[in-house]
Short mmCIF file of C-alpha atoms in Angstrom, two decimals:
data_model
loop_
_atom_site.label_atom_id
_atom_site.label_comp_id
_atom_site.label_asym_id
_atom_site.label_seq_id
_atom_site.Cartn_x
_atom_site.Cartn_y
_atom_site.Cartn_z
CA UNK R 573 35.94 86.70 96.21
CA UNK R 574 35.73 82.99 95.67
CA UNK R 575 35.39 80.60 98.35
CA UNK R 576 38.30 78.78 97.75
CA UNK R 577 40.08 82.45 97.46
CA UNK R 578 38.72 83.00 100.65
CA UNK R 579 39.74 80.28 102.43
CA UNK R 580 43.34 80.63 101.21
CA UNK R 581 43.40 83.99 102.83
CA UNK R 582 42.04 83.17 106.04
CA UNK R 583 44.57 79.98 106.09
CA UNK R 584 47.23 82.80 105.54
CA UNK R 585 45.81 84.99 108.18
CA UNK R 586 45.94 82.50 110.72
CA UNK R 587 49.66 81.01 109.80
CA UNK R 588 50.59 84.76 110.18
CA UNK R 589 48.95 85.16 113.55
CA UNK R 590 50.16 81.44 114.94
CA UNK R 591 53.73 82.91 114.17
CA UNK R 592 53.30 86.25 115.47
CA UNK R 593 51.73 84.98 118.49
CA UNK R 594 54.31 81.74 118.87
CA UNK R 595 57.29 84.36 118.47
CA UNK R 596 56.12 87.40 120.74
CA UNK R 597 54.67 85.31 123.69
CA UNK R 598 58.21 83.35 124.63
CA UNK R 599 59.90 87.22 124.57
CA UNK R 600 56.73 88.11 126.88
CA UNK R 601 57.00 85.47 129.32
CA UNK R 602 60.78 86.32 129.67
CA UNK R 603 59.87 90.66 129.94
CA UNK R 604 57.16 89.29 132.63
CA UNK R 605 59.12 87.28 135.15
CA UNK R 606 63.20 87.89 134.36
CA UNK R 607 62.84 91.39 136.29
CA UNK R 608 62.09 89.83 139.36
CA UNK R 609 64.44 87.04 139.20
CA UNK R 610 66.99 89.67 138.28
CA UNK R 611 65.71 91.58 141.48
CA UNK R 612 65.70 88.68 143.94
CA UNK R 613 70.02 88.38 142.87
CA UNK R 614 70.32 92.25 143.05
CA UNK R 615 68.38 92.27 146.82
CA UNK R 616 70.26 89.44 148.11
CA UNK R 617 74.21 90.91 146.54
CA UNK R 618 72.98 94.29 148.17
CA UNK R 619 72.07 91.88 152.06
CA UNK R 620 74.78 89.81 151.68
CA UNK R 621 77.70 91.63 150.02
CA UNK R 622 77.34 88.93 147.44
CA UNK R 623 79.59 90.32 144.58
CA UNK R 624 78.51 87.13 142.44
CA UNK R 625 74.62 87.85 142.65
CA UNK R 626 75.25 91.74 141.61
CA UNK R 627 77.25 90.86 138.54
CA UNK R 628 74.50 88.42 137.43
CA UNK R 629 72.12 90.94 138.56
CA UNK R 630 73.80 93.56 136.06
CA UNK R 631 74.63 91.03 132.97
CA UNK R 632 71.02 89.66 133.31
CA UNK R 633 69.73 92.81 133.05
CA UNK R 634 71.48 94.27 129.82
CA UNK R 635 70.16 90.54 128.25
CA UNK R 636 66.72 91.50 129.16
CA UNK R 637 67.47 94.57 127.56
CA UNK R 638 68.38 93.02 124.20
CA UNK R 639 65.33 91.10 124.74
CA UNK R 640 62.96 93.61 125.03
CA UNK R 641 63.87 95.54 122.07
CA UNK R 642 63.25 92.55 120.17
CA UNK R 643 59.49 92.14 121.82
CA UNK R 644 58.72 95.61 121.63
CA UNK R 645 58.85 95.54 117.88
CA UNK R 646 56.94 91.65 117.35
CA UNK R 647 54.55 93.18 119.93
CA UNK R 648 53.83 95.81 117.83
CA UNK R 649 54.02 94.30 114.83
CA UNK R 650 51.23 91.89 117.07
CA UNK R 651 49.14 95.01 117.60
CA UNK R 652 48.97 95.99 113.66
CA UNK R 653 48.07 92.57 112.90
CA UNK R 654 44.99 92.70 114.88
CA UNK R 655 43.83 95.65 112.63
CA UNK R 656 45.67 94.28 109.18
CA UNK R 657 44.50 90.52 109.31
CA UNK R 658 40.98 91.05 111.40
CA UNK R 659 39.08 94.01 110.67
CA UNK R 660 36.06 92.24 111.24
CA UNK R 661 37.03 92.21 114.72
CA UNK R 662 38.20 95.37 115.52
CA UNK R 663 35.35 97.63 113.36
CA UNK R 664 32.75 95.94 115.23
CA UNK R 665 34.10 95.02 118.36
CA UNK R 666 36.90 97.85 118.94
CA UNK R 667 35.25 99.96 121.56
CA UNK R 668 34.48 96.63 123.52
CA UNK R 669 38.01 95.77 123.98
CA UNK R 670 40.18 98.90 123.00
CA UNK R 671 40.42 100.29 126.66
CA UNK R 672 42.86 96.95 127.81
CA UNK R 673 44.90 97.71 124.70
CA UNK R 674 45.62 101.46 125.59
CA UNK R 675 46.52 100.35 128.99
CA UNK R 676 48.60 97.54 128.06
CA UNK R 677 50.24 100.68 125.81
CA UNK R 678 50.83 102.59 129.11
CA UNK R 679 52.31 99.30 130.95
CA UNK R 680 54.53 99.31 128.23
CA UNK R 681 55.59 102.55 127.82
CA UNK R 682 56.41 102.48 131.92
CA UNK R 683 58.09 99.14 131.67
CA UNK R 684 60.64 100.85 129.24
CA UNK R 685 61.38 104.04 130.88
CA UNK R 686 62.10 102.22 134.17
CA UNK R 687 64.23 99.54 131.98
CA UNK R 688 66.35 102.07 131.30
CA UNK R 689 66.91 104.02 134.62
CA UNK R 690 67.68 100.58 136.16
CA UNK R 691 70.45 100.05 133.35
CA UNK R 692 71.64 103.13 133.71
CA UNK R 693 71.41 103.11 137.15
CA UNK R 694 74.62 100.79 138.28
CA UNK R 695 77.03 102.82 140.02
CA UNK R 696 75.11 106.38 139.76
CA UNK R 697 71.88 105.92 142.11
CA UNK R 698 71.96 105.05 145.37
CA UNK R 699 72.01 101.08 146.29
CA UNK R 700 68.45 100.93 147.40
CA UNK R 701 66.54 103.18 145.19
CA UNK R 702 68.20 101.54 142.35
CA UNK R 703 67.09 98.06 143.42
CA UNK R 704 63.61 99.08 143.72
CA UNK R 705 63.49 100.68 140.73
CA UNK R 706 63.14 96.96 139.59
CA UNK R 707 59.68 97.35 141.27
CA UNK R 708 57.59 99.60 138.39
CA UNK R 709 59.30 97.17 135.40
CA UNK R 710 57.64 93.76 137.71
CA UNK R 711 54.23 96.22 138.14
CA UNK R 712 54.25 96.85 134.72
CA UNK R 713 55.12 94.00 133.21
CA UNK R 714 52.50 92.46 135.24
CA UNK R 715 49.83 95.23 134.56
CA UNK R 716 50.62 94.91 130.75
CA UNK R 717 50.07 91.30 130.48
CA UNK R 718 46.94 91.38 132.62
CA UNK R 719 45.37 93.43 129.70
CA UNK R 720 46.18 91.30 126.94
CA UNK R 721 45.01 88.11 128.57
CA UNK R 722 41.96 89.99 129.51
CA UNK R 723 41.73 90.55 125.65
CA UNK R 724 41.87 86.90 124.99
CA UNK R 725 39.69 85.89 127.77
CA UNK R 726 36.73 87.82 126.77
CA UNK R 727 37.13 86.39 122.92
CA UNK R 728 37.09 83.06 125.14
CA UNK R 729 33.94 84.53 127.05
CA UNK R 730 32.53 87.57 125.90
CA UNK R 731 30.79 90.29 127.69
CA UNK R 732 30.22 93.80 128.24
CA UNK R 733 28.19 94.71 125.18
CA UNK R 734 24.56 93.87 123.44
CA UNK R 735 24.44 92.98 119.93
CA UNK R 736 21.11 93.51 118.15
CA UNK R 737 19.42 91.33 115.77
CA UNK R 738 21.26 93.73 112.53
CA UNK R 739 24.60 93.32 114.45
CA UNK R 740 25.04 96.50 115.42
CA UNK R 741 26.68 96.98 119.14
CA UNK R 742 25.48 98.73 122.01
CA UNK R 743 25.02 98.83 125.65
CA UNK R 744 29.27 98.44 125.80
CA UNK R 745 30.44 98.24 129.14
CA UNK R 746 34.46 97.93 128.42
CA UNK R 747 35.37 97.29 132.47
CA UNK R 748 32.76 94.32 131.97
CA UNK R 749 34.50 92.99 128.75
CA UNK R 750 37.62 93.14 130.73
CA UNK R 751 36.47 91.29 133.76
CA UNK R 752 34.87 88.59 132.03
CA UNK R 753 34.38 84.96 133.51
CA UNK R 754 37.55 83.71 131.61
CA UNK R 755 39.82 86.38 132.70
CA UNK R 756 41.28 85.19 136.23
CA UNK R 757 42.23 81.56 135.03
CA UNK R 758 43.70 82.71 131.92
CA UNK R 759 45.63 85.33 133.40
CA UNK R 760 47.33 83.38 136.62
CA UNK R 761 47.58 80.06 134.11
CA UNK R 762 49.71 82.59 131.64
CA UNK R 763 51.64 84.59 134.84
CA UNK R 764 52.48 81.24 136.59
CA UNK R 765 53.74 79.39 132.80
CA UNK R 766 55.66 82.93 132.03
CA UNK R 767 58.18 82.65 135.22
CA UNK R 768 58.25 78.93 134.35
CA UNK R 769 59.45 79.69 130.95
CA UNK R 770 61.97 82.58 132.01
CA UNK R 771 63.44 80.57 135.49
CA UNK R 772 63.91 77.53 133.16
CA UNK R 773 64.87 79.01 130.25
CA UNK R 774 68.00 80.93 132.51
CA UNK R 775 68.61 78.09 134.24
CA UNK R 776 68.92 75.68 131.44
CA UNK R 777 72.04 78.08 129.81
CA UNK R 778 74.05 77.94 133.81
CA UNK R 779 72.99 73.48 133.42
CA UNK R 780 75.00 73.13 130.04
CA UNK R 781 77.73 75.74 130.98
CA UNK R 782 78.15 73.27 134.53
CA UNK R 783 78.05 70.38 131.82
CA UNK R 784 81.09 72.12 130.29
CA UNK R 785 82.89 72.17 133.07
CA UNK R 786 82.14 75.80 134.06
CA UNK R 787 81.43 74.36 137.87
CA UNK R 788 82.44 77.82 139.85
CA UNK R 789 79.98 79.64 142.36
CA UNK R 790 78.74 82.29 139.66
CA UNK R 791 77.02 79.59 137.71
CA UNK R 792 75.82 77.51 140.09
CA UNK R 793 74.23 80.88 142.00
CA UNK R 794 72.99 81.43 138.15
CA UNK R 795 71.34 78.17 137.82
CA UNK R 796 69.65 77.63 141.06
CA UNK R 797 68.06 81.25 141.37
CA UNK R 798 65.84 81.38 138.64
CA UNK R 799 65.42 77.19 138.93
CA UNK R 800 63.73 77.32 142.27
CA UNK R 801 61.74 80.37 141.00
CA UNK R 802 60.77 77.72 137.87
CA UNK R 803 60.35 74.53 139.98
CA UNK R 804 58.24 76.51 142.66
CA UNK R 805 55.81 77.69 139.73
CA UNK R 806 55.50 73.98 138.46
CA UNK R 807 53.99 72.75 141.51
CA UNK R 808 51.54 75.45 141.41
CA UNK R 809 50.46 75.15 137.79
CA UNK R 810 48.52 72.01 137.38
CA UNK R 811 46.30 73.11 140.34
CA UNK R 812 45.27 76.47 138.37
CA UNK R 813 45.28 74.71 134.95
CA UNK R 814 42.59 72.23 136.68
CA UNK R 815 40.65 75.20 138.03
CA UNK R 816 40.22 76.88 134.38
CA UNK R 817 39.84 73.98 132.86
CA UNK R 818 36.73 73.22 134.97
CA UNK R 819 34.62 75.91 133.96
CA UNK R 820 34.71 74.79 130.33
CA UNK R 821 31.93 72.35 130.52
CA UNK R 822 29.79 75.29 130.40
CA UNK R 823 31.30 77.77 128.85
CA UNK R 824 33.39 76.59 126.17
CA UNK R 825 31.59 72.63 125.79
CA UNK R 826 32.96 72.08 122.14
CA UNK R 827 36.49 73.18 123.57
CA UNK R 828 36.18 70.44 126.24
CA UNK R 829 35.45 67.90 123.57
CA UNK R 830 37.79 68.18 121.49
CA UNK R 831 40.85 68.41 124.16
CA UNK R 832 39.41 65.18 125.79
CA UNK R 833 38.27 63.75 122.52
CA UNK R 834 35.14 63.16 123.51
CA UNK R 835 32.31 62.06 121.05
CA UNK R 836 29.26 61.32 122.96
CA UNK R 837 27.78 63.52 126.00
CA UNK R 838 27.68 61.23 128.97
CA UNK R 839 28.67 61.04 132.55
CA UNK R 840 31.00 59.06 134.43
CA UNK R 841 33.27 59.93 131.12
CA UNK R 842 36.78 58.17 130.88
CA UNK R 843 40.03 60.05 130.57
CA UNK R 844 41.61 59.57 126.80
CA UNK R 845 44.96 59.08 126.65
CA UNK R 846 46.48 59.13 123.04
CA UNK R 847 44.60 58.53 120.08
CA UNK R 848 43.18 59.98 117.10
CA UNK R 849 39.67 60.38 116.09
CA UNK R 850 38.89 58.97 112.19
CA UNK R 851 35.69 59.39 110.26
CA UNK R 852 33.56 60.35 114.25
CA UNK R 853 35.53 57.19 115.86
CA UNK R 854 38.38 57.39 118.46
CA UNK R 855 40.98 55.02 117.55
CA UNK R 856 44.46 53.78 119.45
CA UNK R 857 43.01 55.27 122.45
CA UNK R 858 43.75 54.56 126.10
CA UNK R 859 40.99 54.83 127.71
CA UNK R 860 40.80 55.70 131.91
CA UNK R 861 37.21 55.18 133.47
CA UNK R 862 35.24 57.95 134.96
CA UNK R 863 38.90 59.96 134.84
CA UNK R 864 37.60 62.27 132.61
CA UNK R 865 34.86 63.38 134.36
CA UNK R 866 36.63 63.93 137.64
CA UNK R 867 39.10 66.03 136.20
CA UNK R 868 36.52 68.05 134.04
CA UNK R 869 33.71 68.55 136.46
CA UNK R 870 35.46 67.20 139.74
CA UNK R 871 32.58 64.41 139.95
CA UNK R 872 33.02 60.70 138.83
CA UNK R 873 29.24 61.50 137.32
CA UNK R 874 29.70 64.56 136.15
CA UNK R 875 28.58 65.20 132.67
CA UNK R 876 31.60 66.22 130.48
CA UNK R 877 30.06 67.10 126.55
CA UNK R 878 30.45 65.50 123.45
CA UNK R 879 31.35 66.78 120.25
CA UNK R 880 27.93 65.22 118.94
CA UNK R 881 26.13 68.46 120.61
CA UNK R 882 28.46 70.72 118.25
CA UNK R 883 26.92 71.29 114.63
CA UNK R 884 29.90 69.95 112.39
CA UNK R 885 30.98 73.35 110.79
CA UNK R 886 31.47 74.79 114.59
CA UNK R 887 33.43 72.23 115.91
CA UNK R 888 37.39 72.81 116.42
CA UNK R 889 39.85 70.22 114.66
CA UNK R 890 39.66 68.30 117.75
CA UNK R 891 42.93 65.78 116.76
CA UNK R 892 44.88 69.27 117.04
CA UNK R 893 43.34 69.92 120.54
CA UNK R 894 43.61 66.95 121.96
CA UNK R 895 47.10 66.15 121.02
CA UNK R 896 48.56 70.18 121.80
CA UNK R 897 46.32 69.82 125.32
CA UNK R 898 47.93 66.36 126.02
CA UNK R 899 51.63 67.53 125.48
CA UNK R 900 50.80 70.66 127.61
CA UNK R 901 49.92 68.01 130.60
CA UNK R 902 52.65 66.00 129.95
CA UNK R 903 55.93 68.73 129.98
CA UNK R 904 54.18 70.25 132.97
CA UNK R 905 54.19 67.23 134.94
CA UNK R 906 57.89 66.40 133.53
CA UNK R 907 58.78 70.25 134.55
CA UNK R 908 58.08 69.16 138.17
CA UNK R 909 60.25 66.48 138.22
CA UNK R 910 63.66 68.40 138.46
CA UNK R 911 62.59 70.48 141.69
CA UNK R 912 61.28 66.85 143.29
CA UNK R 913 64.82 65.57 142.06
CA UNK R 914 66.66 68.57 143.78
CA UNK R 915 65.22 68.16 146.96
CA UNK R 916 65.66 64.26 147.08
CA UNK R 917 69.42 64.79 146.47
CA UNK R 918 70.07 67.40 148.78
CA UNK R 919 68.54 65.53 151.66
CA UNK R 920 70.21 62.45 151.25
CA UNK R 921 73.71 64.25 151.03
CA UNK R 922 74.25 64.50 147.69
CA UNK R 923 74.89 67.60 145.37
CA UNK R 924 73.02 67.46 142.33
CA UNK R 925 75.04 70.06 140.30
CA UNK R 926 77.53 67.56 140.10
CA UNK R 927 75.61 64.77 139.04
CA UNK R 928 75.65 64.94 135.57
CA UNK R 929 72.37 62.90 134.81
CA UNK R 930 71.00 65.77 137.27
CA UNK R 931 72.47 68.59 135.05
CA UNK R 932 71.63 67.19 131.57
CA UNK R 933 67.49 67.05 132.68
CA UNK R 934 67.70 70.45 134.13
CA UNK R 935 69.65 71.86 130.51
CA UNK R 936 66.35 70.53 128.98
CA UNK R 937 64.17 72.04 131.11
CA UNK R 938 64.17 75.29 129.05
CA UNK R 939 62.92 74.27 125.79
CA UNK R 940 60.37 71.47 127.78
CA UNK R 941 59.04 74.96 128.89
CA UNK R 942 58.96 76.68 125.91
CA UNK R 943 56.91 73.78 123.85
CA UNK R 944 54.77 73.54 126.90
CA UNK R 945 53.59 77.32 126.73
CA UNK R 946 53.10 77.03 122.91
CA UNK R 947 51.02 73.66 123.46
CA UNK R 948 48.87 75.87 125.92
CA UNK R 949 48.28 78.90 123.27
CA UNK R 950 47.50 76.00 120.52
CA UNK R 951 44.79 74.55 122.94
CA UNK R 952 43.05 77.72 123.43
CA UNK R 953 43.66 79.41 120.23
CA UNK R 954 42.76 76.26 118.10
CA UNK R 955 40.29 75.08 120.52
CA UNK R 956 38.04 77.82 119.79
CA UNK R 957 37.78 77.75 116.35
CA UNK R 958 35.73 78.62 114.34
CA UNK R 959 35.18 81.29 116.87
CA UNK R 960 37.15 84.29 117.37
CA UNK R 961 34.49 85.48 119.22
CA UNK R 962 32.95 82.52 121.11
CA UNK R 963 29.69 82.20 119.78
CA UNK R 964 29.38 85.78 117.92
CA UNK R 965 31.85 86.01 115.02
CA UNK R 966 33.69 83.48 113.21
CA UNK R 967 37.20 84.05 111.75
CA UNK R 968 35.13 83.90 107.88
CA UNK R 969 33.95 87.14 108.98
CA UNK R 970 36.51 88.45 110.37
CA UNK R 971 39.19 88.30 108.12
CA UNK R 972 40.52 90.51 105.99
CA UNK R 973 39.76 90.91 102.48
CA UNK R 974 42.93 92.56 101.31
CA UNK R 975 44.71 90.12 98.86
CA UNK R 976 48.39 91.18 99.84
CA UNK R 977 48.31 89.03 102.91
CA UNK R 978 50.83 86.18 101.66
CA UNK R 979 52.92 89.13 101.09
CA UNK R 980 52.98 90.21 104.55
CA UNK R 981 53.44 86.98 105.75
CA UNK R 982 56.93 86.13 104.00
CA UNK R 983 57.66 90.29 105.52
CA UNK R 984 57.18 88.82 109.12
CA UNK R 985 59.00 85.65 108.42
CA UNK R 986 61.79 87.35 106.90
CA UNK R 987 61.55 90.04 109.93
CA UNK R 988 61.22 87.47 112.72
CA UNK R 989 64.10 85.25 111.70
CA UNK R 990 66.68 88.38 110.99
CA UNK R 991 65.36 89.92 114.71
CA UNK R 992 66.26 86.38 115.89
CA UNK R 993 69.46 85.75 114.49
CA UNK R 994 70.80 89.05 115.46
CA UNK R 995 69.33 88.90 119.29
CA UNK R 996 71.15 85.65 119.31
CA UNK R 997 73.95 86.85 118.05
CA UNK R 998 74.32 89.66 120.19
CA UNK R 999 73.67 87.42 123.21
CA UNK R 1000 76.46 84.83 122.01
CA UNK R 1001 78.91 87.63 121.54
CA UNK R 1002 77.99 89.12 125.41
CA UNK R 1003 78.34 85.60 126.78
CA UNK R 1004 81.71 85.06 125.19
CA UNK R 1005 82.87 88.20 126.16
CA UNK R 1006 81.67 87.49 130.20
CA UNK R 1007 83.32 84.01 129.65
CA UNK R 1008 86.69 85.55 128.39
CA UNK R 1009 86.93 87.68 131.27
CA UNK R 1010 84.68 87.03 134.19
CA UNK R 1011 85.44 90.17 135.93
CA UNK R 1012 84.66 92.42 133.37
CA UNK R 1013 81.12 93.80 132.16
CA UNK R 1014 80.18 95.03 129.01
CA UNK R 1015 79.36 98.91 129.10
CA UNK R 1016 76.01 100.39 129.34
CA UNK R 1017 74.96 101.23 125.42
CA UNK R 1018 75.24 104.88 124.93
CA UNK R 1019 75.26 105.40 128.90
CA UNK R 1020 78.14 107.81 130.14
CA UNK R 1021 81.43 106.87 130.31
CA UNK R 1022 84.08 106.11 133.38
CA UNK R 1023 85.95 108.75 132.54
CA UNK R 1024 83.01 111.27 132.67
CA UNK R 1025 81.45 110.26 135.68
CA UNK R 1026 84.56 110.12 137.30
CA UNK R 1027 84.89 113.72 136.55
#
């Protein structure tokens, strides 16, 4: 194969992944954290004899259904990818890391059967158990994305093997691999952004029906559920985002550099706001003394690294980095704004769900999330290249060497956008319905009828 063959195919490879990844990790967030919004309603309609919290209870749930038929197949379609477009990877490193991915399979597996006992649930278990049968899908969801972020983690950090001069493997350890030195930022960074991303996503749709003039009870209970869920989460993310980000001075040094553009190793660094970096000089920069070193080492001296220690074919297009880390920071801190607004309001007597100014920030809060968790995966996806292995094997030798990959590439476009026309479809057609009659609720797919259970 040619080198300009080859680098074609690995460019295909990774547009593949980035769209795979970009598409399955929004439905993933959602899966993750909408169960326990949806069980926070459902436990306060059952305390309170709230009628308005069980209906949004049941209607959320039957969207979450639609939604996780769609992730189920991009998450596998995620899991044959790792096979299809890295080979390299999984031959040689696929009894490192394949224990987290049979697990996550199990999670899964649960997360579904429990799914469908809750939908099928309304009206034929018993108030209680029902609601807690919310409790495995939370567990599970939770358990399943602990093992993929412990997957990603140790490509960030990698442990729990030996590799001999000849690269063969040995020594593996898999419950080391999974409990590598990455694994506990990466996971509560992704579990915190994941309810940010559901609570603002739902709470966005209640903002812009309120901006329509849909001002009743049922959307504002709608809206402010999963947005204190969202705004709570906001306040805690920048502290655990600072935390990870610390440890990369030493473990991930060329990652470091490139989000904070950083050319020379030195102390007492400045913070670099903006800018671009041209032919190894920073230009139309804003620069912040001794900023950067405080937030990357949390010392005024402390030593942050400089690209300039990275040999030139190891270091990570750092103008990507930098700019994907930057507008990570910046909708996160704009994502706390909202909750600080909320509170302000109420306190001096005023009610923010009629202040329209109020409403149209908080309908924007949804997609603010959404770019915010793919500016994340960018920084730590692009920001180890060209690892995918940090420090063991580059993507060059892990790619595949099958030419067919462009074809599968215009498969999962084609796949991605039908699955997401029709989910949004189907959720357009449910809302429409609810709006047409309020009362009413669409049955249970394939669940038994009135008639029969009457009977």
């Amino acid at each position: 194969m040619s080198a300009i063959l080859a680098a074609e195919q690995l460019l295909v490879a990774r547009y593949q992944m980035a769209l795979s990844l970009g598409f399955h990790i929004v439905l993933a967030s959602i899966g993750v954290a909408l169960p326990a919004i949806i069980f926070l309603l459902h436990r306060r309609g059952l305390r309170h004899h709230d009628s308005d919290a069980l209906l949004l209870a049941r209607r959320w749930s039957k969207v979450s259904a639609v939604l996780f038929a769609v992730g189920a197949v991009s998450g596998t379609v995620l899991s044959l990818e790792m096979g299809l477009l890295w080979p390299g990877l999984m031959t040689t490193f696929g009894d490192v890391i394949g224990l987290p991915f049979a697990m996550e399979g199990i999670a899964f597996f649960t997360e579904a059967v429990f799914l469908g006992i809750y939908l099928y649930g309304w009206d034929r278990l018993p108030p209680k158990v029902h609601l807690f049968t919310l409790l495995p899908i939370m567990v599970s969801g939770l358990f399943g994305t602990f093992c993929i972020i412990a997957v990603n983690a140790w490509m960030n950090a990698p442990a729990g093997f030996t590799m001999l001069p000849d690269g063969t493997i040995t020594d593996i350890d898999p419950i080391a691999a999974i409990f590598n030195d990455a694994l506990w930022g990466q996971f509560l960074h992704m579990w915190v952004a994941a309810y940010m991303v559901a609570g603002f996503l739902v709470a966005s749709v209640y903002a812009v029906g309120m901006l329509r003039g849909r001002d009743d009870r049922r959307h504002r209970l709608g809206f402010l559920v999963p947005f204190a869920v969202a705004s709570l989460f906001a306040l805690v993310q920048p502290l655990i985002g600072h935390v990870t980000g610390t440890r990369l001075a030493e473990q991930q040094p060329s990652k470091l550099a490139a989000m904070e553009l950083n050319l020379e190793t030195r102390s007492e660094a400045p913070l670099t706001l903006g800018g671009v970096l041209v032919d190894d000089e920073v230009r139309f920069a804003i620069e912040i003394p001794r900023l950067g070193s405080l937030l990357s080492t949390n010392s005024f001296d402390g030593v942050v690294p400089g690209l300039e220690d990275t040999p030139v074919d190891e270091r990570p297009p750092a103008n990507i980095v930098h700019w994907s880390f930057h507008l990570m920071i910046a909708l996160g801190t704009l994502l706390i704004l909202p909750g600080i607004a909320y509170v302000v309001m109420r306190r001096r007597g005023r009610d923010p769900l009629s202040n329209r100014a109020f409403l149209l920030a908080a309908s924007s809060t949804g997609l603010m999330a959404v770019l915010a968790l793919q500016a994340g995966w960018v920084t730590t996806e692009v920001g180890r290249q060209p690892w995918i292995v940090y420090g063991v094997m580059t993507v060059d030798e892990a790619v595949t060497t099958n030419s067919g990959v462009w074809i599968s590439l215009v498969g999962i476009v084609i796949l991605y956008s039908s699955m997401g026309l029709i989910a949004a479809r189907v959720l357009r057609r449910m809302a429409a319905r609810w709006r047409d009659d309020p009362q009413s609720d669409l049955p249970t797919p394939y669940g038994p009828g009135r008639e029969l259970v009457d009977a």
